[in-house]
Coordinates of C-alpha atoms and ligand atoms in Angstrom, one line a residue:
X1 CA 0.1 0.1 -0.2
X2 CA 0.9 3.4 -0.6
X3 CA 2.3 5.4 1.9
X4 CA 0.3 9.2 2.7
X5 CA 2.9 10.3 4.3
X6 CA 2.9 14.4 3.9
X7 CA 4.5 15.3 0.6
X8 CA 7.1 18.2 0.7
X9 CA 5.9 21.7 0.6
X10 CA 7.7 24.8 1.3
X11 CA 6.2 28.2 3.1
X12 CA 8.7 31.1 3.1
X13 CA 7.8 32.8 5.6
X14 CA 8.3 37.4 6.3
X15 CA 9.6 38.1 9.8
X16 CA 8.2 40.8 11.8
X17 CA 5.2 43.1 10.8
X18 CA 2.5 42.7 13.8
X19 CA -0.7 40.7 14.4
X20 CA -3.8 42.6 14.3
X21 CA -7.8 41.4 14.3
X22 CA -10.3 39.1 15.0
X23 CA -10.1 34.9 14.3
X24 CA -12.3 32.2 14.6
X25 CA -10.1 28.9 14.9
X26 CA -11.1 25.5 13.5
X27 CA -13.4 23.2 15.6
X28 CA -11.4 20.9 18.4
X29 CA -10.2 18.1 17.1
X30 CA -10.6 16.2 20.6
X31 CA -14.5 16.5 20.0
X32 CA -14.5 16.3 16.6
X33 CA -13.2 13.2 15.9
X34 CA -15.7 11.9 19.3
X35 CA -18.8 13.7 17.6
X36 CA -18.2 11.2 14.7
X37 CA -17.7 8.3 16.4
X38 CA -20.3 8.6 19.2
X39 CA -23.1 9.3 16.2
X40 CA -21.8 6.7 14.5
X41 CA -23.0 4.0 17.0
X42 CA -26.2 5.9 17.6
X43 CA -29.9 5.3 17.3
X44 CA -30.3 8.2 14.6
X45 CA -29.1 11.0 13.2
X46 CA -26.0 13.0 14.9
X47 CA -26.3 16.4 13.8
X48 CA -22.6 18.3 14.1
X49 CA -21.8 22.0 13.9
X50 CA -18.2 23.4 13.4
X51 CA -16.5 19.8 13.2
X52 CA -12.2 20.7 12.6
X53 CA -12.6 20.0 8.5
X54 CA -9.5 18.6 8.3
X55 CA -6.9 15.8 7.8
X56 CA -7.6 14.0 11.0
X57 CA -10.9 13.9 11.5
X58 CA -11.4 13.0 8.0
X59 CA -9.8 9.8 8.5
X60 CA -12.1 8.9 11.4
X61 CA -14.5 9.4 8.5
X62 CA -13.7 7.1 6.1
X63 CA -13.1 4.5 8.7
X64 CA -16.1 4.8 9.7
X65 CA -17.7 5.3 6.2
X66 CA -16.0 1.4 5.3
X67 CA -18.2 0.1 8.1
X68 CA -21.3 1.0 6.7
X69 CA -22.3 4.3 8.1
X70 CA -23.4 7.1 6.0
X71 CA -21.7 10.7 7.1
X72 CA -22.6 13.4 5.0
X73 CA -19.3 15.5 3.4
X74 CA -16.7 17.2 5.7
X75 CA -16.7 20.6 4.3
X76 CA -15.8 24.4 6.0
X77 CA -18.6 26.3 7.4
X78 CA -21.1 23.2 6.5
X79 CA -22.6 21.0 9.0
X80 CA -22.1 17.3 9.1
X81 CA -24.8 14.8 9.5
X82 CA -24.5 10.8 10.8
X83 CA -26.7 8.4 10.4
X84 CA -26.4 6.4 13.4
X85 CA -25.6 2.2 12.6
X86 CA -26.6 1.3 16.4
X87 CA -24.6 0.2 19.2
X88 CA -24.0 -3.2 16.9
X89 CA -24.5 -2.1 13.8
X90 CA -20.9 -1.7 12.5
X91 CA -19.9 -4.0 9.5
X92 CA -17.0 -6.1 8.7
X93 CA -15.0 -3.6 6.4
X94 CA -13.6 -5.0 3.4
X95 CA -10.7 -3.3 2.7
X96 CA -7.9 -1.8 5.8
X97 CA -9.3 0.5 7.6
X98 CA -6.6 3.1 7.1
X99 CA -5.8 6.1 9.9
X100 CA -3.9 8.6 8.1
X101 CA -1.9 10.4 10.7
X102 CA -4.6 10.1 13.7
X103 CA -3.4 8.5 17.1
X104 CA -7.1 9.6 18.3
X105 CA -8.6 7.8 15.5
X106 CA -6.4 4.7 15.2
X107 CA -6.5 4.5 19.1
X108 CA -10.6 5.0 19.1
X109 CA -11.4 2.8 16.7
X110 CA -9.6 -0.5 18.6
X111 CA -11.9 0.5 21.5
X112 CA -14.9 0.2 19.6
X113 CA -13.6 -2.7 17.5
X114 CA -12.5 -4.8 19.8
X115 CA -15.9 -5.9 21.2
X116 CA -17.6 -6.7 17.5
X117 CA -17.5 -10.8 18.2
X118 CA -16.7 -12.6 15.3
X119 CA -15.5 -9.7 12.8
X120 CA -12.0 -8.8 11.5
X121 CA -10.1 -5.6 11.0
X122 CA -7.0 -4.5 10.1
X123 CA -5.6 -1.0 11.1
X124 CA -2.6 0.9 9.8
X125 CA -2.0 4.4 9.0
X126 CA 1.1 6.5 8.1
X127 CA 4.9 6.4 8.5
X128 CA 4.8 8.4 11.7
X129 CA 1.3 6.7 12.8
X130 CA 3.4 2.7 12.3
X131 CA 6.0 4.0 14.4
X132 CA 3.9 5.2 17.7
X133 CA 2.6 3.0 20.5
X134 CA -0.1 1.0 20.1
X135 CA 0.1 -1.1 23.6
X136 CA -1.0 1.2 25.8
X137 CA -4.4 0.5 23.9
X138 CA -4.3 -2.8 23.3
X139 CA -2.6 -4.5 27.1
X140 CA -5.9 -3.0 28.7
X141 CA -8.4 -3.6 26.1
X142 CA -6.8 -7.4 26.4
X143 CA -8.2 -7.5 30.2
X144 CA -11.6 -7.3 29.1
X145 CA -11.2 -9.7 26.5
X146 CA -9.3 -8.4 23.2
X147 CA -7.5 -10.1 20.6
X148 CA -5.1 -7.4 19.0
X149 CA -2.0 -8.4 17.1
X150 CA 0.8 -6.4 15.6
X151 CA 4.3 -6.0 14.4
X152 CA 6.5 -5.9 17.7
X153 CA 4.3 -7.6 20.2
X154 CA 1.1 -5.5 19.5
X155 CA 2.8 -2.6 19.7
X156 CA 3.0 -1.5 15.9
X157 CA 0.4 -0.8 13.4
X158 CA -0.4 -2.6 10.7
X159 CA -2.9 -3.9 13.7
X160 CA -5.2 -6.6 13.2
X161 CA -8.0 -7.1 15.7
X162 CA -10.7 -10.1 15.8
X163 CA -14.2 -9.3 18.0
X164 CA -14.5 -10.6 20.9
X165 CA -17.2 -11.1 23.7
X166 CA -15.7 -9.1 25.9
X167 CA -16.2 -8.3 29.8
X168 CA -16.2 -5.9 32.4
X169 CA -12.8 -5.2 34.5
X170 CA -11.2 -2.2 36.1
X171 CA -8.3 -0.7 34.9
X172 CA -5.6 1.0 35.9
X173 CA -3.4 3.2 33.3
X174 CA -0.1 4.3 34.3
X175 CA -0.2 7.2 31.8
X176 CA -2.6 9.4 31.6
X177 CA -4.2 9.3 28.1
X178 CA -7.3 10.6 26.7
X179 CA -7.3 8.6 24.2
X180 CA -6.4 5.4 26.2
X181 CA -9.0 6.1 28.9
X182 CA -11.6 6.6 25.5
X183 CA -10.4 3.6 23.9
X184 CA -11.5 1.5 27.5
X185 CA -14.8 3.8 27.5
X186 CA -15.8 2.3 24.4
X187 CA -15.0 -1.2 24.6
X188 CA -16.9 -0.7 27.4
X189 CA -20.2 0.0 26.2
X190 CA -20.6 -3.8 24.4
X191 CA -19.0 -5.5 27.1
X192 CA -21.1 -8.3 29.3
X193 CA -20.9 -5.8 32.5
X194 CA -19.2 -2.4 33.8
X195 CA -15.7 -1.3 33.5
X196 CA -13.5 0.9 35.5
X197 CA -11.1 3.3 34.5
X198 CA -8.7 4.7 36.9
X199 CA -6.4 7.6 35.7
X200 CA -2.8 8.9 36.9
X201 CA -3.8 12.2 36.5
X202 CA -7.2 13.4 34.9
X203 CA -6.8 14.0 31.3
X204 CA -8.8 15.7 29.0
X205 CA -12.8 14.5 29.7
X206 CA -14.2 15.2 26.1
X207 CA -15.1 11.6 26.0
X208 CA -17.3 11.5 29.6
X209 CA -19.1 14.6 28.8
X210 CA -20.1 13.9 25.1
X211 CA -21.0 10.1 26.4
X212 CA -22.9 11.0 28.8
X213 CA -25.1 13.6 26.8
X214 CA -25.8 10.4 24.3
X215 CA -27.4 8.5 27.0
X216 CA -24.7 6.1 27.9
X217 CA -24.3 5.3 31.1
X218 CA -21.6 6.7 33.3
X219 CA -20.6 7.4 37.1
X220 CA -17.5 9.8 37.8
X221 CA -15.9 10.2 41.2
X222 CA -12.2 10.1 42.6
X223 CA -10.2 13.2 43.3
X224 CA -11.0 15.4 39.6
X225 CA -12.7 13.3 37.8
X226 CA -10.3 9.6 37.7
X227 CA -12.1 7.7 38.2
X228 CA -14.6 6.5 35.0
X229 CA -17.4 3.8 35.4
X230 CA -18.8 3.2 32.5
X231 CA -21.9 0.3 33.0
X232 CA -23.4 -1.6 29.2
X233 CA -26.9 -1.8 28.7
X234 CA -28.0 1.3 27.1
X235 CA -28.2 2.5 23.5
X236 CA -26.9 5.7 22.8
X237 CA -29.2 8.0 21.0
X238 CA -28.2 10.8 18.1
X239 CA -27.9 14.2 19.6
X240 CA -26.7 17.4 18.4
X241 CA -23.2 19.0 18.7
X242 CA -21.7 22.2 18.4
X243 CA -17.8 22.0 18.4
X244 CA -16.0 24.6 19.8
X245 CA -12.9 26.5 18.2
X246 CA -9.6 23.9 19.1
X247 CA -7.7 25.7 22.0
X248 CA -4.6 23.4 20.7
X249 CA -4.9 25.5 17.3
X250 CA -5.7 29.1 19.3
X251 CA -2.5 28.6 21.4
X252 CA -0.5 29.8 18.2
X253 CA -2.0 33.5 18.0
X254 CA -1.7 33.2 21.9
X255 CA 1.5 33.3 22.1
X256 CA 2.1 34.8 18.6
X257 CA 0.4 38.3 19.6
X258 CA 1.8 38.2 23.7
X259 CA 5.4 38.2 21.6
X260 CA 5.1 39.7 18.4
X261 CA 4.9 43.7 19.0
X262 CA 2.1 45.8 18.7
X263 CA 0.0 42.9 18.2
X264 CA -3.8 42.6 19.2
X265 CA -5.8 39.5 18.9
X266 CA -9.3 38.7 19.6
X267 CA -9.6 34.5 19.1
X268 CA -13.2 34.1 19.4
X269 CA -15.4 30.5 20.2
X270 CA -12.3 29.3 21.2
X271 CA -13.2 25.5 23.9
X272 CA -12.5 26.7 27.6
X273 CA -12.6 23.2 29.0
X274 CA -10.7 23.1 32.2
X275 CA -9.2 20.3 31.1
X276 CA -7.9 21.8 28.2
X277 CA -6.7 24.9 29.3
X278 CA -3.3 24.7 31.1
X279 CA -1.9 27.2 28.2
X280 CA -4.0 29.9 30.3
X281 CA -2.7 29.0 33.1
X282 CA 1.5 29.4 31.5
X283 CA 0.0 33.1 30.0
X284 CA -0.7 33.5 33.8
X285 CA 3.0 32.9 34.9
X286 CA 4.5 34.6 32.1
X287 CA 2.0 37.5 33.2
X288 CA 0.7 38.4 29.5
X289 CA -1.7 40.5 28.6
X290 CA -5.5 38.9 28.0
X291 CA -9.0 38.6 29.1
X292 CA -10.9 36.2 28.4
X293 CA -14.7 37.3 27.7
X294 CA -18.6 36.3 26.9
X295 CA -17.8 32.5 28.7
X296 CA -20.7 30.5 28.1
X297 CA -21.3 27.1 27.7
X298 CA -22.1 25.1 23.9
X299 CA -23.8 21.6 24.1
X300 CA -21.9 20.7 27.1
X301 CA -18.7 22.5 26.8
X302 CA -17.0 26.2 28.1
X303 CA -16.2 28.7 25.8
X304 CA -15.2 32.2 24.9
X305 CA -13.5 34.7 23.3
X306 CA -10.0 35.3 24.4
X307 CA -8.6 39.1 23.6
X308 CA -4.6 38.8 23.6
X309 CA -2.4 42.1 23.6
X310 CA 1.7 42.0 23.0
X311 CA 3.2 42.1 26.5
X312 CA 7.3 43.7 26.6
X313 CA 8.7 41.8 30.3
X314 CA 7.9 38.1 30.5
X315 CA 8.6 35.7 33.0
X316 CA 9.6 32.8 33.0
X317 CA 7.3 29.3 33.2
X318 CA 7.2 25.8 34.9
X319 CA 5.6 23.2 33.2
X320 CA 5.6 20.2 35.7
X321 CA 4.0 16.6 35.1
X322 CA 0.6 17.6 37.0
X323 CA -0.2 20.3 34.2
X324 CA 1.3 18.2 31.3
X325 CA -2.4 16.7 30.9
X326 CA -3.6 20.0 30.5
X327 CA -1.1 21.6 27.7
X328 CA 0.5 18.8 25.5
X329 CA 0.0 19.6 22.4
X330 CA 1.1 23.2 23.1
X331 CA 4.5 22.0 24.7
X332 CA 6.4 23.0 20.9
X333 CA 4.6 26.7 20.7
X334 CA 5.6 27.1 24.5
X335 CA 9.3 26.3 23.5
X336 CA 9.0 28.9 21.6
X337 CA 7.5 31.4 23.9
X338 CA 10.0 30.6 26.8
X339 CA 12.8 31.8 23.8
X340 CA 11.6 35.4 24.7
X341 CA 10.9 34.9 28.2
X342 CA 12.8 37.3 30.8
X343 CA 15.1 34.3 32.6
X344 CA 15.1 30.5 32.3
X345 CA 11.8 28.0 31.3
X346 CA 11.5 24.6 32.4
X347 CA 9.6 21.7 30.8
X348 CA 9.6 18.5 33.1
X349 CA 7.1 15.4 33.1
X350 CA 6.8 15.3 29.2
X351 CA 8.4 12.4 27.8
X352 CA 4.9 11.2 26.6
X353 CA 6.0 14.3 23.8
X354 CA 8.6 11.6 22.9
X355 CA 6.0 9.4 21.4
X356 CA 3.1 12.0 19.6
X357 CA 3.4 12.9 15.5
X358 CA 7.4 12.8 15.8
X359 CA 9.7 13.1 19.0
X360 CA 8.6 16.8 19.9
X361 CA 11.6 17.5 22.3
X362 CA 13.9 16.5 20.0
X363 CA 12.4 18.2 17.0
X364 CA 11.5 21.7 18.3
X365 CA 14.8 21.2 20.4
X366 CA 16.9 20.5 17.0
X367 CA 14.3 23.7 15.1
X368 CA 14.7 26.1 17.8
X369 CA 18.9 25.5 18.1
X370 CA 18.9 26.5 13.6
X371 CA 17.4 29.5 14.9
X372 CA 20.2 30.3 17.3
X373 CA 18.2 29.4 20.7
X374 CA 19.7 28.6 23.9
X375 CA 17.3 25.2 24.5
X376 CA 18.7 22.0 26.1
X377 CA 16.6 19.0 25.3
X378 CA 16.2 16.9 28.7
X379 CA 15.1 13.1 29.0
X380 CA 11.1 14.2 29.7
X381 CA 11.9 18.0 28.8
X382 CA 13.5 21.5 28.0
X383 CA 15.2 23.9 29.7
X384 CA 15.1 26.8 27.7
X385 CA 17.3 30.4 28.5
X386 CA 15.3 33.2 27.0
X387 CA 17.5 35.7 24.6
X388 CA 14.8 37.4 23.1
X389 CA 16.5 36.6 20.0
X390 CA 16.4 34.0 16.8
X391 CA 17.5 34.1 13.6
X392 CA 15.3 33.3 10.4
X393 CA 16.7 30.5 8.2
X394 CA 15.9 27.4 6.6
X395 CA 13.5 24.5 9.0
X396 CA 11.3 21.5 8.6
X397 CA 8.2 20.8 10.4
X398 CA 9.7 17.2 10.0
X399 CA 5.9 16.2 9.3
X400 CA 4.2 17.0 12.4
X401 CA 1.2 20.1 12.5
X402 CA 2.2 21.2 16.2
X403 CA 6.0 21.7 14.8
X404 CA 5.2 23.6 11.6
X405 CA 2.4 26.2 13.2
X406 CA 5.3 26.5 16.1
X407 CA 7.8 27.4 13.7
X408 CA 6.0 29.8 11.7
X409 CA 5.8 32.1 15.1
X410 CA 9.6 31.5 15.3
X411 CA 9.8 32.6 12.3
X412 CA 8.5 35.7 12.8
X413 CA 9.8 36.7 15.4
X414 CA 13.1 36.0 14.4
X415 CA 15.2 38.4 12.2
X416 CA 15.4 37.9 8.9
X417 CA 13.2 35.4 7.0
X418 CA 12.6 31.9 7.5
X419 CA 12.2 28.7 4.8
X420 CA 9.4 26.1 6.6
X421 CA 9.7 22.8 4.7
X422 CA 6.5 20.0 5.2
X423 CA 4.5 23.0 6.0
X424 CA 1.5 21.3 5.2
X425 CA 1.5 19.6 7.8
X426 CA -0.5 22.0 9.5
X427 CA -3.4 20.6 7.3
X428 CA -3.7 17.8 9.8
X429 CA -5.8 20.2 12.0
X430 CA -5.5 23.4 10.8
X431 CA -6.7 23.9 7.4
X432 CA -6.2 28.0 6.3
X433 CA -3.2 28.4 8.7
X434 CA -0.7 30.2 6.2
X435 CA -3.6 32.4 4.8
X436 CA -5.0 33.0 8.0
X437 CA -1.6 34.3 9.7
X438 CA -1.1 36.5 6.2
X439 CA -4.2 38.3 7.2
X440 CA -3.4 38.9 10.2
X441 CA 0.4 39.8 9.8
X442 CA 0.4 43.5 8.9
X443 CA 3.1 45.8 8.5
X444 CA 2.5 49.5 9.2
Ligands
S3P1 C1 -6.5 13.3 22.5 C2 -5.5 12.9 22.8 C3 -3.6 13.2 23.7 C4 -3.3 14.5 22.9 C5 -3.5 14.4 21.3 C6 -5.4 13.9 21.1 C7 -7.4 12.7 22.0 O1 -2.8 12.6 23.2 O2 -2.1 15.1 21.7 O3 -3.5 15.2 20.1 O4 -8.1 13.2 21.5 O5 -8.0 12.0 23.3 P1 -2.8 11.2 24.4 O6 -4.2 10.1 25.1 O7 -1.9 10.5 24.0 O8 -2.1 12.0 25.5

């Protein structure tokens, strides 16, 4: 099979200017995947407003369509309708399920498929995804009776799943991962008894919120909701889902407007789920200049508008294992921010970053060093001395969407222009990012 890896593209980035205006970031990626998956196994129609029209959710939709789920076309600005097939209605696919670059697609699908008795599924992905660990999902699912096989003792895709009758279990996960938790929750829906998941630290809780809204029987307990118990036996009912803007995409503008002189940006309709707002806590540590306005709740998720303005003197910050799950995807852009803080910023507790779409600790350290940053890669983080100075040069996203966009902001702040290779990786989570950047960047 051909590898659908991201092809080479180079963006020529002009340094300087200031960022001004209003921006609405695309829909939250995590919520978009879940809306598609939960809608697929519900009874009746699910209507999604604001679904992220990007490669990762499109991978989830493609796989679901291969299993007989009718999903209307996914495009910017239009709502998406799913005709649910019910908890047991997914068909055995005739072809391999290609999850593209998307870890969430592969891990959540594993949970969804292991309980489809007698049916066989093969899942694969692009070069990056085929190198990412899957035992973190396969092992707990095996505690429920699942059969998952793959290269490297079941750890690497392509993976083969033979659906089994599952039993309920009590599962303590060693890492705080919403993908692992959500996979177990999906499997639990078709098990023959209740299942509990206990996490070391609370990971993002979009699955809990949305599954409850779809009618699943869930009990949440423990400190900050670290214990989730799912009891099977209730059917899910199609819902109307409104997807808020992705705070992980807003992060690029939050940091850019804070650092680029004379900038003022308002980011509208940003999801502010407390399991995702670690970046806000870091901006507070930096004493950045921002305000959250118009806070409201939309379809079970908190949302607000964030106005952010340039600030000349920024404090360095610390990120540790406690806050990490609330900002895991924002570490690349926060490593750029650290280069412009007055002092040494320290990031620890982030060894998970090594198994994202790329090894984000290694890639960010390598790319920012090319720009002259004073950055030390550590086994589980980075130590960054703010020098207030980066130099424009040729850069490479190394195929990672969040790296591409982080380097774009670094390039704006640099002395001299930059080129960013593999810039189209941004399409994975933020289609239109480069044109939005050009719209906001002003020279006067
Ligand atoms: C996600 C969970 C996080 C995050 C990823 C999306 C999700 O991964 O990094 O981008 O939608 O559940 P982990 O579950 O591996 O922490």
